[in-house]
PDB file of C-alpha atoms in Angstrom:
ATOM      1  CA  MET Z 103     -50.770  11.966 -26.522  1.00  0.00           C
ATOM      2  CA  ALA Z 104     -47.559  10.385 -27.697  1.00  0.00           C
ATOM      3  CA  ILE Z 105     -45.317  12.898 -25.895  1.00  0.00           C
ATOM      4  CA  ILE Z 106     -46.954  12.844 -22.487  1.00  0.00           C
ATOM      5  CA  LYS Z 107     -46.159   9.473 -20.930  1.00  0.00           C
ATOM      6  CA  THR Z 108     -45.698   8.105 -17.421  1.00  0.00           C
ATOM      7  CA  GLY Z 109     -42.633   9.552 -15.721  1.00  0.00           C
ATOM      8  CA  LYS Z 110     -42.425  12.678 -17.891  1.00  0.00           C
ATOM      9  CA  VAL Z 111     -41.731  15.917 -16.034  1.00  0.00           C
ATOM     10  CA  VAL Z 112     -44.321  18.563 -16.942  1.00  0.00           C
ATOM     11  CA  VAL Z 113     -44.968  22.177 -15.993  1.00  0.00           C
ATOM     12  CA  VAL Z 114     -48.528  23.005 -14.946  1.00  0.00           C
ATOM     13  CA  LEU Z 115     -49.824  26.028 -16.878  1.00  0.00           C
ATOM     14  CA  ALA Z 116     -53.237  26.699 -15.333  1.00  0.00           C
ATOM     15  CA  GLY Z 117     -54.928  26.593 -11.948  1.00  0.00           C
ATOM     16  CA  ARG Z 118     -53.636  26.971  -8.425  1.00  0.00           C
ATOM     17  CA  HIS Z 119     -50.474  25.008  -9.216  1.00  0.00           C
ATOM     18  CA  ALA Z 120     -49.569  27.029 -12.330  1.00  0.00           C
ATOM     19  CA  GLY Z 121     -45.813  27.302 -12.764  1.00  0.00           C
ATOM     20  CA  LYS Z 122     -45.125  24.197 -10.660  1.00  0.00           C
ATOM     21  CA  LYS Z 123     -43.412  21.047 -11.869  1.00  0.00           C
ATOM     22  CA  ALA Z 124     -45.099  17.669 -11.764  1.00  0.00           C
ATOM     23  CA  VAL Z 125     -44.560  14.082 -12.910  1.00  0.00           C
ATOM     24  CA  VAL Z 126     -47.163  12.265 -15.002  1.00  0.00           C
ATOM     25  CA  VAL Z 127     -48.527   9.225 -13.155  1.00  0.00           C
ATOM     26  CA  LYS Z 128     -51.138   8.089 -15.690  1.00  0.00           C
ATOM     27  CA  THR Z 129     -52.612   9.420 -18.934  1.00  0.00           C
ATOM     28  CA  PHE Z 130     -56.179   9.162 -20.218  1.00  0.00           C
ATOM     29  CA  ASP Z 131     -55.963   9.883 -23.961  1.00  0.00           C
ATOM     30  CA  ASP Z 132     -59.673   9.503 -24.744  1.00  0.00           C
ATOM     31  CA  GLY Z 133     -60.997  10.657 -21.392  1.00  0.00           C
ATOM     32  CA  ASN Z 134     -63.425   8.680 -19.269  1.00  0.00           C
ATOM     33  CA  SER Z 135     -67.057   8.820 -18.141  1.00  0.00           C
ATOM     34  CA  ASP Z 136     -66.829  11.900 -15.904  1.00  0.00           C
ATOM     35  CA  LYS Z 137     -64.041  13.760 -17.778  1.00  0.00           C
ATOM     36  CA  ARG Z 138     -64.719  13.566 -21.512  1.00  0.00           C
ATOM     37  CA  PHE Z 139     -61.409  15.145 -22.529  1.00  0.00           C
ATOM     38  CA  SER Z 140     -57.852  13.870 -22.572  1.00  0.00           C
ATOM     39  CA  HIS Z 141     -56.278  14.395 -19.165  1.00  0.00           C
ATOM     40  CA  CYS Z 142     -53.478  13.193 -16.910  1.00  0.00           C
ATOM     41  CA  LEU Z 143     -53.050  12.265 -13.290  1.00  0.00           C
ATOM     42  CA  VAL Z 144     -50.007  14.184 -12.092  1.00  0.00           C
ATOM     43  CA  ALA Z 145     -48.075  14.326  -8.824  1.00  0.00           C
ATOM     44  CA  GLY Z 146     -45.919  17.345  -8.214  1.00  0.00           C
ATOM     45  CA  LEU Z 147     -44.390  19.790  -5.795  1.00  0.00           C
ATOM     46  CA  ALA Z 148     -46.534  22.660  -4.559  1.00  0.00           C
ATOM     47  CA  ARG Z 149     -43.508  23.798  -2.552  1.00  0.00           C
ATOM     48  CA  GLY Z 150     -40.017  22.582  -3.377  1.00  0.00           C
ATOM     49  CA  PRO Z 151     -37.051  21.949  -1.087  1.00  0.00           C
ATOM     50  CA  ARG Z 152     -35.203  24.939   0.355  1.00  0.00           C
ATOM     51  CA  LYS Z 153     -31.837  26.023  -1.027  1.00  0.00           C
ATOM     52  CA  VAL Z 154     -28.858  23.905  -0.009  1.00  0.00           C
ATOM     53  CA  THR Z 155     -25.206  24.927  -0.101  1.00  0.00           C
ATOM     54  CA  ARG Z 156     -22.062  22.823   0.016  1.00  0.00           C
ATOM     55  CA  SER Z 157     -21.079  23.924   3.507  1.00  0.00           C
ATOM     56  CA  MET Z 158     -24.313  22.624   5.093  1.00  0.00           C
ATOM     57  CA  ASN Z 159     -24.090  19.383   7.021  1.00  0.00           C
ATOM     58  CA  LYS Z 160     -26.268  16.355   6.379  1.00  0.00           C
ATOM     59  CA  ALA Z 161     -28.738  17.097   9.186  1.00  0.00           C
ATOM     60  CA  LYS Z 162     -29.394  20.598   7.895  1.00  0.00           C
ATOM     61  CA  VAL Z 163     -29.892  19.318   4.340  1.00  0.00           C
ATOM     62  CA  GLU Z 164     -32.444  16.774   5.586  1.00  0.00           C
ATOM     63  CA  LYS Z 165     -34.247  19.461   7.559  1.00  0.00           C
ATOM     64  CA  ARG Z 166     -34.434  21.706   4.488  1.00  0.00           C
ATOM     65  CA  ALA Z 167     -35.752  18.804   2.395  1.00  0.00           C
ATOM     66  CA  LYS Z 168     -38.718  18.431   4.760  1.00  0.00           C
ATOM     67  CA  SER Z 169     -40.204  21.692   3.476  1.00  0.00           C
ATOM     68  CA  MET Z 170     -41.454  19.930   0.330  1.00  0.00           C
ATOM     69  CA  LYS Z 171     -45.237  19.853  -0.108  1.00  0.00           C
ATOM     70  CA  PRO Z 172     -46.658  17.523  -2.777  1.00  0.00           C
ATOM     71  CA  PHE Z 173     -49.907  17.694  -4.725  1.00  0.00           C
ATOM     72  CA  VAL Z 174     -51.902  15.146  -6.730  1.00  0.00           C
ATOM     73  CA  LYS Z 175     -54.339  16.272  -9.379  1.00  0.00           C
ATOM     74  CA  TYR Z 176     -56.150  15.397 -12.596  1.00  0.00           C
ATOM     75  CA  ILE Z 177     -55.215  18.016 -15.199  1.00  0.00           C
ATOM     76  CA  ASN Z 178     -56.359  18.623 -18.761  1.00  0.00           C
ATOM     77  CA  VAL Z 179     -53.606  17.838 -21.270  1.00  0.00           C
ATOM     78  CA  ARG Z 180     -53.897  21.359 -22.685  1.00  0.00           C
ATOM     79  CA  HIS Z 181     -52.991  22.810 -19.301  1.00  0.00           C
ATOM     80  CA  ILE Z 182     -49.615  21.086 -18.948  1.00  0.00           C
ATOM     81  CA  PHE Z 183     -46.338  21.705 -20.737  1.00  0.00           C
ATOM     82  CA  PRO Z 184     -44.163  18.611 -21.280  1.00  0.00           C
ATOM     83  CA  THR Z 185     -40.420  19.009 -20.768  1.00  0.00           C
ATOM     84  CA  ARG Z 186     -37.608  16.891 -22.168  1.00  0.00           C
ATOM     85  CA  TYR Z 187     -36.897  15.361 -18.765  1.00  0.00           C
ATOM     86  CA  VAL Z 188     -37.975  11.963 -17.446  1.00  0.00           C
ATOM     87  CA  VAL Z 189     -37.943  10.786 -13.817  1.00  0.00           C
ATOM     88  CA  ASP Z 190     -37.884   7.104 -12.834  1.00  0.00           C
ATOM     89  CA  LEU Z 191     -40.011   7.461  -9.703  1.00  0.00           C
ATOM     90  CA  ASP Z 192     -42.465   4.583  -9.252  1.00  0.00           C
ATOM     91  CA  LEU Z 193     -45.547   6.702  -8.567  1.00  0.00           C
ATOM     92  CA  LYS Z 194     -48.214   4.238  -9.764  1.00  0.00           C
ATOM     93  CA  LYS Z 195     -47.886   2.258  -6.535  1.00  0.00           C
ATOM     94  CA  ALA Z 196     -47.933   5.380  -4.355  1.00  0.00           C
ATOM     95  CA  VAL Z 197     -50.891   7.055  -6.095  1.00  0.00           C
ATOM     96  CA  ASP Z 198     -53.998   4.874  -6.359  1.00  0.00           C
ATOM     97  CA  GLU Z 199     -56.969   6.408  -8.170  1.00  0.00           C
ATOM     98  CA  ALA Z 200     -59.467   4.945  -5.692  1.00  0.00           C
ATOM     99  CA  ASP Z 201     -57.737   6.785  -2.844  1.00  0.00           C
ATOM    100  CA  LEU Z 202     -58.156  10.177  -4.510  1.00  0.00           C
ATOM    101  CA  VAL Z 203     -61.952  10.160  -4.144  1.00  0.00           C
ATOM    102  CA  ASP Z 204     -61.941  10.282  -0.334  1.00  0.00           C
ATOM    103  CA  ALA Z 205     -60.382  13.377   1.296  1.00  0.00           C
ATOM    104  CA  GLU Z 206     -58.850  11.478   4.239  1.00  0.00           C
ATOM    105  CA  ARG Z 207     -57.202   8.884   2.018  1.00  0.00           C
ATOM    106  CA  LYS Z 208     -55.897  11.650  -0.270  1.00  0.00           C
ATOM    107  CA  VAL Z 209     -53.977  13.044   2.732  1.00  0.00           C
ATOM    108  CA  ASP Z 210     -52.327   9.635   3.199  1.00  0.00           C
ATOM    109  CA  VAL Z 211     -51.396   9.566  -0.502  1.00  0.00           C
ATOM    110  CA  LYS Z 212     -49.760  12.988  -0.149  1.00  0.00           C
ATOM    111  CA  LYS Z 213     -47.801  11.812   2.915  1.00  0.00           C
ATOM    112  CA  ASN Z 214     -46.506   8.809   0.957  1.00  0.00           C
ATOM    113  CA  LEU Z 215     -45.606  11.096  -1.938  1.00  0.00           C
ATOM    114  CA  LYS Z 216     -43.706  13.420   0.377  1.00  0.00           C
ATOM    115  CA  LYS Z 217     -41.732  10.450   1.668  1.00  0.00           C
ATOM    116  CA  LEU Z 218     -40.970   9.303  -1.908  1.00  0.00           C
ATOM    117  CA  PHE Z 219     -39.939  12.784  -3.050  1.00  0.00           C
ATOM    118  CA  THR Z 220     -37.698  13.431  -0.035  1.00  0.00           C
ATOM    119  CA  ASP Z 221     -35.997  10.036  -0.424  1.00  0.00           C
ATOM    120  CA  ARG Z 222     -35.306  10.745  -4.087  1.00  0.00           C
ATOM    121  CA  TYR Z 223     -34.124  14.294  -3.330  1.00  0.00           C
ATOM    122  CA  LEU Z 224     -31.669  13.121  -0.677  1.00  0.00           C
ATOM    123  CA  ASN Z 225     -30.432  10.158  -2.789  1.00  0.00           C
ATOM    124  CA  GLN Z 226     -30.145  11.734  -6.242  1.00  0.00           C
ATOM    125  CA  LYS Z 227     -26.745  10.174  -6.854  1.00  0.00           C
ATOM    126  CA  ASP Z 228     -28.202   6.649  -6.710  1.00  0.00           C
ATOM    127  CA  VAL Z 229     -30.124   7.034  -9.997  1.00  0.00           C
ATOM    128  CA  THR Z 230     -29.253   4.419 -12.626  1.00  0.00           C
ATOM    129  CA  SER Z 231     -28.978   6.369 -15.892  1.00  0.00           C
ATOM    130  CA  GLU Z 232     -27.562   9.836 -16.468  1.00  0.00           C
ATOM    131  CA  LYS Z 233     -30.700  10.953 -18.333  1.00  0.00           C
ATOM    132  CA  LYS Z 234     -32.950  10.085 -15.386  1.00  0.00           C
ATOM    133  CA  ALA Z 235     -30.501  11.767 -12.998  1.00  0.00           C
ATOM    134  CA  GLN Z 236     -30.813  14.978 -15.022  1.00  0.00           C
ATOM    135  CA  GLY Z 237     -34.604  14.720 -14.886  1.00  0.00           C
ATOM    136  CA  SER Z 238     -34.499  14.199 -11.143  1.00  0.00           C
ATOM    137  CA  SER Z 239     -32.260  17.208 -10.531  1.00  0.00           C
ATOM    138  CA  TYR Z 240     -34.414  19.363 -12.858  1.00  0.00           C
ATOM    139  CA  PHE Z 241     -37.612  18.303 -11.075  1.00  0.00           C
ATOM    140  CA  PHE Z 242     -36.360  19.486  -7.686  1.00  0.00           C
ATOM    141  CA  GLN Z 243     -34.984  22.825  -8.917  1.00  0.00           C
ATOM    142  CA  LYS Z 244     -37.095  25.956  -8.737  1.00  0.00           C
ATOM    143  CA  LEU Z 245     -38.543  26.966 -12.100  1.00  0.00           C
ATOM    144  CA  ARG Z 246     -36.588  29.945 -13.414  1.00  0.00           C
ATOM    145  CA  PHE Z 247     -38.383  32.333 -15.789  1.00  0.00           C
TER     146      PHE Z 247
END
């Protein structure tokens, strides 16, 4: 799909993570041998960071950021909703497809993702372009509907 590219923020529409936001890591437009439909590898937040107010100190903000819980999943393109936002997280290095086959290695991938997401959440002001900063702030907000 021309719209769904690496780094695009999407909303998952079906499955256990329905209503959660995710970032596209890799797309498979024509499918592959075991999944014969177009699908994407996405990494997202099963549980986002807790609410932060201005009066909270840095230690409390960091503690509330630790509540994030990531997920990694292959999802059919028809079950995700692309948004207008883009995030410049380098997830291809963190998420290796070979590691997703084994359950123990998948846990390590999720730990690395949690570290990446918390670093980005705590350092949102360090983003290069304004468009990517908007995507980053949108990704970490709770979906309102």
